[in-house]
Amino acid sequence: MNSPLNVCAVVVTYHPDFGALESLLAALTGQVAATVVVDNGSPADYAAWIRARAQDAVVPLFLGENMGVAAAQNRGIEWARAHGCTHVVLFDQDSLPAHDMVGVLLEAADAARARGVAVAALGPRYTDERQDNPPPFLRVRGLRVERRRCVTPDTVVAVDYLIASGCLIPMDVLNAVGD
């Protein structure tokens, strides 16, 4: 069985709102072994702000310039791999996960694997105040895109697309397919 003690959160930042980022970091406390905050070239006041919050469980990495979300995520994944993490969970700087999100995703992964299902990634049902909530998940069927809704909080839906924020990825999958 997997444990949050083996999971590294990778948070990508770029000129973040400090309040939203503070809420995200607080929400991750106790859910993951470490949180790597990879910054894409924010101003110097941000570097001072995140360094003041850095401790053993919050690790800041500064790219110095905006290299893009994927490059930043890959840098965080490299850190997680080097530190023996079994999973990474990706976040945008303005996300706010539920207090038990990582554990629930790990349980869903374990249950799927116990049924013989290969798991590439898992993502939570999320809300977005700019959309009809919660947005549906997507499944591609031939030339059609099927929109699939989670009916209850414990529903697991097989999908072909997940948003990055909140996406839990086993490290063995990243090792097999690449960053």
Coordinates of N, CA and C in Angstrom, one line a residue:
M1 N 0.8 -1.2 0.0 CA 0.0 0.0 0.0 C 0.9 1.2 0.0
N2 N 0.5 2.2 -0.8 CA 1.3 3.5 -0.9 C 1.0 4.4 0.3
S3 N 1.9 5.3 0.6 CA 1.7 6.2 1.7 C 2.1 7.6 1.2
P4 N 1.4 8.6 1.8 CA 1.7 10.0 1.5 C 3.2 10.3 1.8
L5 N 3.8 9.5 2.7 CA 5.2 9.7 3.1 C 6.1 9.5 1.9
N6 N 5.6 8.9 0.8 CA 6.4 8.6 -0.4 C 6.1 9.6 -1.5
V7 N 5.3 10.6 -1.3 CA 4.8 11.5 -2.3 C 5.4 12.8 -2.2
C8 N 5.8 13.4 -3.3 CA 6.4 14.7 -3.4 C 5.4 15.6 -4.2
A9 N 5.0 16.7 -3.6 CA 4.2 17.7 -4.4 C 5.1 18.6 -5.1
V10 N 4.8 18.9 -6.4 CA 5.5 19.8 -7.2 C 4.6 20.9 -7.6
V11 N 5.0 22.1 -7.1 CA 4.2 23.3 -7.3 C 4.9 24.3 -8.2
V12 N 4.3 24.7 -9.3 CA 5.0 25.6 -10.2 C 4.4 27.0 -10.0
T13 N 5.3 28.0 -9.8 CA 4.9 29.3 -9.6 C 5.5 30.3 -10.6
Y14 N 4.7 31.4 -10.8 CA 5.2 32.5 -11.6 C 4.4 33.7 -11.2
H15 N 5.0 34.6 -10.5 CA 4.4 35.8 -10.0 C 3.1 35.5 -9.2
P16 N 3.3 34.6 -8.2 CA 2.1 34.1 -7.5 C 1.5 35.1 -6.5
D17 N 0.2 34.9 -6.3 CA -0.5 35.6 -5.2 C -0.1 34.9 -3.9
F18 N 0.6 35.6 -3.0 CA 1.1 35.0 -1.8 C 0.1 34.4 -0.9
G19 N -1.1 35.0 -0.8 CA -2.2 34.4 0.0 C -2.6 33.0 -0.5
A20 N -2.8 32.9 -1.8 CA -3.2 31.7 -2.4 C -2.2 30.6 -2.3
L21 N -0.9 31.0 -2.5 CA 0.2 30.0 -2.4 C 0.4 29.6 -0.9
E22 N 0.2 30.5 0.0 CA 0.3 30.1 1.4 C -0.8 29.1 1.8
S23 N -2.0 29.3 1.3 CA -3.1 28.3 1.5 C -2.8 27.0 0.9
L24 N -2.2 26.9 -0.3 CA -1.8 25.7 -0.9 C -0.8 25.0 -0.1
L25 N 0.3 25.7 0.3 CA 1.3 25.1 1.1 C 0.8 24.5 2.4
A26 N -0.1 25.2 3.0 CA -0.7 24.8 4.3 C -1.6 23.5 4.0
A27 N -2.3 23.5 2.9 CA -3.1 22.3 2.6 C -2.3 21.1 2.3
L28 N -1.1 21.2 1.8 CA -0.2 20.1 1.5 C 0.5 19.5 2.8
T29 N 0.5 20.4 3.8 CA 1.2 19.9 5.0 C 0.5 18.7 5.6
G30 N 1.3 17.6 5.8 CA 0.8 16.4 6.3 C 0.3 15.4 5.2
Q31 N 0.1 15.9 4.0 CA -0.4 15.1 2.9 C 0.7 14.5 2.1
V32 N 1.9 15.1 2.1 CA 3.0 14.7 1.3 C 4.3 14.7 2.1
A33 N 5.3 14.0 1.7 CA 6.6 14.0 2.3 C 7.4 15.3 2.2
A34 N 7.2 15.9 1.0 CA 7.9 17.2 0.7 C 7.1 17.9 -0.4
T35 N 7.3 19.2 -0.4 CA 6.7 20.1 -1.4 C 7.9 20.8 -2.1
V36 N 8.0 20.6 -3.4 CA 9.0 21.3 -4.1 C 8.3 22.5 -4.9
V37 N 8.7 23.7 -4.6 CA 8.2 24.8 -5.2 C 9.1 25.3 -6.3
V38 N 8.8 25.1 -7.6 CA 9.7 25.5 -8.7 C 9.2 26.8 -9.3
D39 N 10.0 27.8 -9.2 CA 9.6 29.1 -9.6 C 10.2 29.4 -11.0
N40 N 9.3 30.0 -11.9 CA 9.6 30.3 -13.2 C 10.0 31.8 -13.4
G41 N 10.8 32.4 -12.5 CA 11.3 33.7 -12.7 C 10.5 34.8 -12.1
S42 N 10.0 34.6 -10.9 CA 9.2 35.7 -10.2 C 10.2 36.7 -9.7
P43 N 9.6 37.9 -9.2 CA 10.5 38.9 -8.7 C 11.2 38.5 -7.4
A44 N 12.2 39.3 -7.1 CA 13.1 39.0 -5.9 C 12.3 38.9 -4.6
D45 N 11.2 39.7 -4.5 CA 10.4 39.7 -3.2 C 9.8 38.3 -3.0
Y46 N 9.5 37.6 -4.1 CA 8.9 36.3 -4.0 C 10.0 35.3 -3.5
A47 N 11.2 35.4 -4.0 CA 12.3 34.5 -3.6 C 12.5 34.7 -2.1
A48 N 12.5 35.9 -1.6 CA 12.6 36.1 -0.1 C 11.4 35.5 0.6
W49 N 10.2 35.7 0.1 CA 9.0 35.2 0.7 C 9.0 33.7 0.8
I50 N 9.4 33.0 -0.3 CA 9.4 31.5 -0.2 C 10.5 31.0 0.6
R51 N 11.7 31.6 0.6 CA 12.8 31.2 1.4 C 12.4 31.3 2.9
A52 N 11.6 32.3 3.3 CA 11.2 32.4 4.7 C 10.3 31.2 5.1
R53 N 9.6 30.6 4.2 CA 8.7 29.5 4.5 C 9.4 28.2 4.3
A54 N 10.6 28.2 3.6 CA 11.3 26.9 3.3 C 11.7 26.2 4.6
Q55 N 11.5 25.0 4.7 CA 11.9 24.1 5.8 C 12.2 22.8 5.2
D56 N 12.3 21.8 6.0 CA 12.6 20.5 5.5 C 11.6 20.0 4.5
A57 N 10.3 20.3 4.7 CA 9.2 19.9 3.9 C 8.9 20.8 2.7
V58 N 9.4 22.0 2.7 CA 9.2 22.9 1.5 C 10.6 23.3 0.9
V59 N 10.8 22.9 -0.3 CA 12.0 23.1 -1.0 C 11.8 24.0 -2.1
P60 N 12.4 25.2 -2.1 CA 12.3 26.1 -3.3 C 13.4 25.8 -4.3
L61 N 13.0 25.8 -5.6 CA 13.9 25.7 -6.7 C 13.6 26.9 -7.6
F62 N 14.7 27.7 -7.9 CA 14.5 28.9 -8.7 C 15.1 28.7 -10.1
L63 N 14.3 28.8 -11.2 CA 14.8 28.6 -12.5 C 15.4 29.9 -13.1
G64 N 15.1 31.0 -12.5 CA 15.7 32.3 -12.9 C 15.0 33.0 -14.0
E65 N 14.3 32.2 -14.8 CA 13.5 32.8 -15.9 C 12.3 31.9 -16.2
N66 N 11.4 32.4 -17.0 CA 10.2 31.6 -17.3 C 10.5 30.5 -18.4
M67 N 10.7 29.3 -17.9 CA 11.1 28.2 -18.8 C 9.8 27.4 -19.2
G68 N 8.7 27.8 -18.7 CA 7.4 27.1 -19.0 C 7.0 26.1 -17.9
V69 N 5.8 25.7 -17.9 CA 5.2 24.8 -16.9 C 5.9 23.5 -17.0
A70 N 6.0 22.9 -18.2 CA 6.5 21.5 -18.3 C 8.0 21.5 -17.8
A71 N 8.8 22.4 -18.2 CA 10.2 22.4 -17.7 C 10.2 22.5 -16.2
A72 N 9.4 23.4 -15.6 CA 9.4 23.5 -14.1 C 8.9 22.2 -13.5
Q73 N 7.8 21.6 -14.0 CA 7.4 20.3 -13.5 C 8.5 19.3 -13.6
N74 N 9.2 19.2 -14.7 CA 10.2 18.2 -14.8 C 11.4 18.4 -13.8
R75 N 11.7 19.7 -13.5 CA 12.7 20.0 -12.5 C 12.3 19.5 -11.2
G76 N 11.0 19.7 -10.8 CA 10.5 19.2 -9.6 C 10.5 17.6 -9.5
I77 N 10.1 17.0 -10.6 CA 10.1 15.6 -10.7 C 11.5 15.0 -10.6
E78 N 12.5 15.7 -11.1 CA 13.9 15.3 -11.0 C 14.3 15.3 -9.5
W79 N 13.9 16.3 -8.8 CA 14.2 16.4 -7.3 C 13.5 15.2 -6.6
A80 N 12.2 15.0 -6.9 CA 11.5 13.9 -6.3 C 12.2 12.5 -6.6
R81 N 12.6 12.3 -7.8 CA 13.2 11.0 -8.2 C 14.5 10.9 -7.4
A82 N 15.3 12.0 -7.3 CA 16.6 11.9 -6.6 C 16.4 11.7 -5.1
H83 N 15.3 12.0 -4.6 CA 15.0 11.8 -3.1 C 14.1 10.6 -2.8
G84 N 14.0 9.7 -3.8 CA 13.3 8.4 -3.6 C 11.8 8.4 -3.4
C85 N 11.2 9.4 -4.0 CA 9.7 9.5 -3.9 C 9.1 8.5 -4.8
T86 N 8.0 7.9 -4.4 CA 7.3 6.9 -5.3 C 6.3 7.5 -6.2
H87 N 5.9 8.7 -5.9 CA 4.8 9.4 -6.6 C 5.1 10.9 -6.6
V88 N 4.6 11.6 -7.6 CA 4.6 13.1 -7.6 C 3.1 13.5 -7.8
V89 N 2.8 14.6 -7.2 CA 1.5 15.2 -7.4 C 1.7 16.6 -7.8
L90 N 1.2 17.0 -8.9 CA 1.5 18.3 -9.5 C 0.4 19.4 -9.1
F91 N 0.9 20.6 -8.9 CA -0.1 21.7 -8.6 C 0.3 23.0 -9.3
D92 N -0.7 23.8 -9.6 CA -0.6 25.1 -10.0 C -0.5 26.0 -8.7
Q93 N 0.0 27.1 -8.8 CA 0.2 28.0 -7.6 C -1.1 28.4 -7.0
D94 N -2.2 28.4 -7.7 CA -3.5 28.8 -7.1 C -4.5 27.7 -6.8
S95 N -4.0 26.5 -6.8 CA -4.8 25.3 -6.4 C -5.0 25.2 -4.9
L96 N -6.1 24.5 -4.5 CA -6.3 24.3 -3.1 C -6.9 22.9 -3.0
P97 N -6.1 21.9 -2.7 CA -6.6 20.5 -2.6 C -7.3 20.3 -1.3
A98 N -8.2 19.3 -1.3 CA -8.9 18.9 -0.1 C -7.9 18.4 0.9
H99 N -8.2 18.4 2.2 CA -7.3 18.0 3.2 C -6.9 16.5 3.1
D100 N -7.6 15.7 2.4 CA -7.3 14.3 2.3 C -7.1 13.8 0.8
M101 N -6.9 14.8 -0.1 CA -6.9 14.5 -1.5 C -5.8 13.5 -1.9
V102 N -4.6 13.7 -1.4 CA -3.5 12.8 -1.8 C -3.8 11.3 -1.3
G103 N -4.2 11.2 -0.1 CA -4.5 9.9 0.4 C -5.6 9.2 -0.3
V104 N -6.6 9.9 -0.7 CA -7.8 9.4 -1.5 C -7.3 8.9 -2.8
L105 N -6.4 9.7 -3.5 CA -5.9 9.3 -4.8 C -5.0 8.1 -4.7
L106 N -4.2 8.0 -3.6 CA -3.3 6.8 -3.4 C -4.2 5.6 -3.2
E107 N -5.3 5.7 -2.4 CA -6.2 4.6 -2.2 C -6.8 4.1 -3.5
A108 N -7.2 5.1 -4.4 CA -7.8 4.7 -5.7 C -6.8 4.0 -6.5
A109 N -5.5 4.5 -6.5 CA -4.5 3.8 -7.3 C -4.3 2.4 -6.8
D110 N -4.2 2.2 -5.5 CA -4.0 0.9 -5.0 C -5.1 -0.1 -5.3
A111 N -6.3 0.4 -5.2 CA -7.5 -0.4 -5.6 C -7.5 -0.8 -7.0
A112 N -7.2 0.2 -7.9 CA -7.2 -0.1 -9.3 C -6.1 -1.2 -9.7
R113 N -4.9 -1.0 -9.1 CA -3.8 -1.9 -9.4 C -4.2 -3.3 -8.8
A114 N -4.9 -3.4 -7.7 CA -5.3 -4.7 -7.1 C -6.2 -5.4 -8.1
R115 N -7.0 -4.6 -8.9 CA -7.9 -5.2 -9.9 C -7.2 -5.5 -11.2
G116 N -5.9 -5.2 -11.2 CA -5.1 -5.5 -12.5 C -5.2 -4.3 -13.5
V117 N -5.6 -3.2 -13.0 CA -5.7 -2.0 -13.9 C -4.3 -1.3 -13.9
A118 N -3.8 -1.0 -15.0 CA -2.5 -0.2 -15.1 C -2.9 1.2 -14.9
V119 N -2.2 1.9 -14.0 CA -2.6 3.3 -13.6 C -1.4 4.2 -14.1
A120 N -1.7 5.1 -15.0 CA -0.7 6.1 -15.4 C -0.8 7.3 -14.6
A121 N -2.0 7.8 -14.2 CA -2.1 9.0 -13.4 C -3.5 9.0 -12.8
L122 N -3.7 9.7 -11.7 CA -5.0 9.9 -11.2 C -5.2 11.4 -10.9
G123 N -6.4 11.9 -11.0 CA -6.7 13.3 -10.7 C -8.0 13.4 -10.0
P124 N -8.1 14.4 -9.2 CA -9.4 14.6 -8.4 C -10.5 15.3 -9.2
R125 N -11.7 15.1 -8.7 CA -12.8 15.9 -9.2 C -12.5 17.3 -8.7
Y126 N -12.6 18.3 -9.5 CA -12.3 19.6 -9.0 C -13.4 20.6 -9.4
T127 N -13.3 21.8 -8.8 CA -14.2 22.8 -9.2 C -13.4 24.0 -9.7
D128 N -14.0 24.8 -10.6 CA -13.4 25.9 -11.1 C -14.5 27.0 -11.2
E129 N -14.3 28.1 -10.4 CA -15.4 29.1 -10.3 C -15.7 29.8 -11.6
R130 N -14.9 29.6 -12.7 CA -15.2 30.2 -14.0 C -16.0 29.3 -14.8
Q131 N -16.4 28.0 -14.3 CA -17.1 27.1 -15.2 C -18.3 26.5 -14.4
D132 N -19.1 25.7 -15.2 CA -20.1 24.9 -14.6 C -19.4 23.8 -13.8
N133 N -19.7 23.7 -12.6 CA -18.9 22.8 -11.7 C -19.6 21.5 -11.3
P134 N -18.9 20.4 -11.0 CA -17.5 20.3 -11.4 C -17.5 19.9 -12.9
P135 N -16.4 20.4 -13.5 CA -16.2 20.1 -15.0 C -16.2 18.6 -15.2
P136 N -16.6 18.1 -16.4 CA -16.6 16.7 -16.6 C -15.1 16.2 -17.0
F137 N -14.9 14.9 -16.8 CA -13.7 14.3 -17.3 C -13.9 13.9 -18.7
L138 N -12.8 13.7 -19.5 CA -12.9 13.4 -20.9 C -12.4 12.0 -21.2
R139 N -13.1 11.3 -22.1 CA -12.7 10.0 -22.6 C -12.9 10.0 -24.1
V140 N -11.9 9.6 -24.9 CA -11.9 9.6 -26.3 C -12.4 8.3 -26.8
R141 N -13.4 8.3 -27.6 CA -14.0 7.1 -28.2 C -14.0 7.2 -29.7
G142 N -13.0 6.7 -30.4 CA -12.9 6.9 -31.8 C -12.7 8.4 -32.1
L143 N -13.6 8.9 -32.9 CA -13.6 10.4 -33.2 C -14.4 11.2 -32.3
R144 N -15.0 10.6 -31.3 CA -15.9 11.3 -30.3 C -15.2 11.6 -29.0
V145 N -15.6 12.7 -28.4 CA -15.1 13.0 -27.0 C -16.3 12.8 -26.1
E146 N -16.2 11.9 -25.2 CA -17.2 11.6 -24.2 C -16.9 12.4 -22.9
R147 N -17.9 13.1 -22.5 CA -17.8 13.8 -21.2 C -18.3 12.9 -20.1
R148 N -17.5 12.7 -19.1 CA -17.9 11.8 -18.0 C -17.9 12.5 -16.7
R149 N -19.0 12.5 -16.0 CA -19.1 13.1 -14.7 C -18.9 12.1 -13.6
C150 N -18.4 12.6 -12.5 CA -18.3 11.8 -11.2 C -19.6 12.1 -10.5
V151 N -20.4 11.1 -10.2 CA -21.7 11.3 -9.6 C -21.6 11.5 -8.1
T152 N -20.7 10.8 -7.5 CA -20.5 10.9 -6.1 C -19.0 11.1 -5.8
P153 N -18.6 11.6 -4.6 CA -17.2 11.9 -4.3 C -16.3 10.7 -4.4
D154 N -16.9 9.5 -4.2 CA -16.0 8.3 -4.3 C -16.0 7.6 -5.6
T155 N -16.6 8.2 -6.6 CA -16.7 7.6 -8.0 C -15.3 7.6 -8.6
V156 N -14.9 6.5 -9.2 CA -13.7 6.5 -10.0 C -14.1 6.3 -11.5
V157 N -13.6 7.2 -12.3 CA -13.9 7.3 -13.7 C -12.6 7.1 -14.6
A158 N -12.7 6.1 -15.5 CA -11.5 6.0 -16.4 C -11.6 7.1 -17.4
V159 N -10.5 7.8 -17.6 CA -10.4 9.0 -18.5 C -9.2 8.9 -19.4
D160 N -9.2 9.8 -20.4 CA -8.0 9.9 -21.3 C -7.3 11.2 -21.1
Y161 N -7.8 12.1 -20.3 CA -7.3 13.4 -20.1 C -7.5 13.9 -18.7
L162 N -6.4 14.4 -18.1 CA -6.5 15.0 -16.7 C -5.9 16.4 -16.8
I163 N -6.3 17.4 -16.0 CA -5.6 18.6 -15.9 C -4.4 18.3 -15.0
A164 N -3.3 19.1 -15.2 CA -2.1 18.8 -14.4 C -2.3 19.1 -13.0
S165 N -3.0 20.1 -12.6 CA -3.1 20.4 -11.1 C -3.9 19.4 -10.4
G166 N -3.2 18.8 -9.4 CA -3.9 17.7 -8.6 C -3.6 16.3 -9.2
C167 N -2.8 16.3 -10.3 CA -2.6 15.0 -10.9 C -1.5 14.2 -10.2
L168 N -1.8 13.0 -9.7 CA -0.9 12.1 -9.0 C -0.3 11.1 -10.0
I169 N 1.0 11.1 -10.1 CA 1.7 10.2 -11.1 C 2.7 9.3 -10.4
P170 N 2.5 8.0 -10.5 CA 3.5 7.1 -10.0 C 4.9 7.3 -10.6
M171 N 5.9 7.3 -9.8 CA 7.3 7.5 -10.4 C 7.7 6.4 -11.4
D172 N 7.2 5.2 -11.1 CA 7.5 4.1 -12.1 C 6.9 4.4 -13.5
V173 N 5.8 5.1 -13.5 CA 5.3 5.5 -14.8 C 6.2 6.5 -15.5
L174 N 6.6 7.5 -14.7 CA 7.5 8.5 -15.3 C 8.8 7.9 -15.7
N175 N 9.3 6.9 -15.0 CA 10.6 6.2 -15.4 C 10.4 5.4 -16.6
A176 N 9.2 4.9 -16.9 CA 8.9 4.1 -18.0 C 8.7 4.9 -19.3
V177 N 8.0 6.0 -19.2 CA 7.6 6.8 -20.3 C 8.4 8.1 -20.5
G178 N 9.1 8.5 -19.5 CA 10.0 9.7 -19.5 C 9.2 10.9 -19.0
D179 N 10.0 11.9 -18.7 CA 9.4 13.2 -18.1 C 8.5 13.9 -19.2

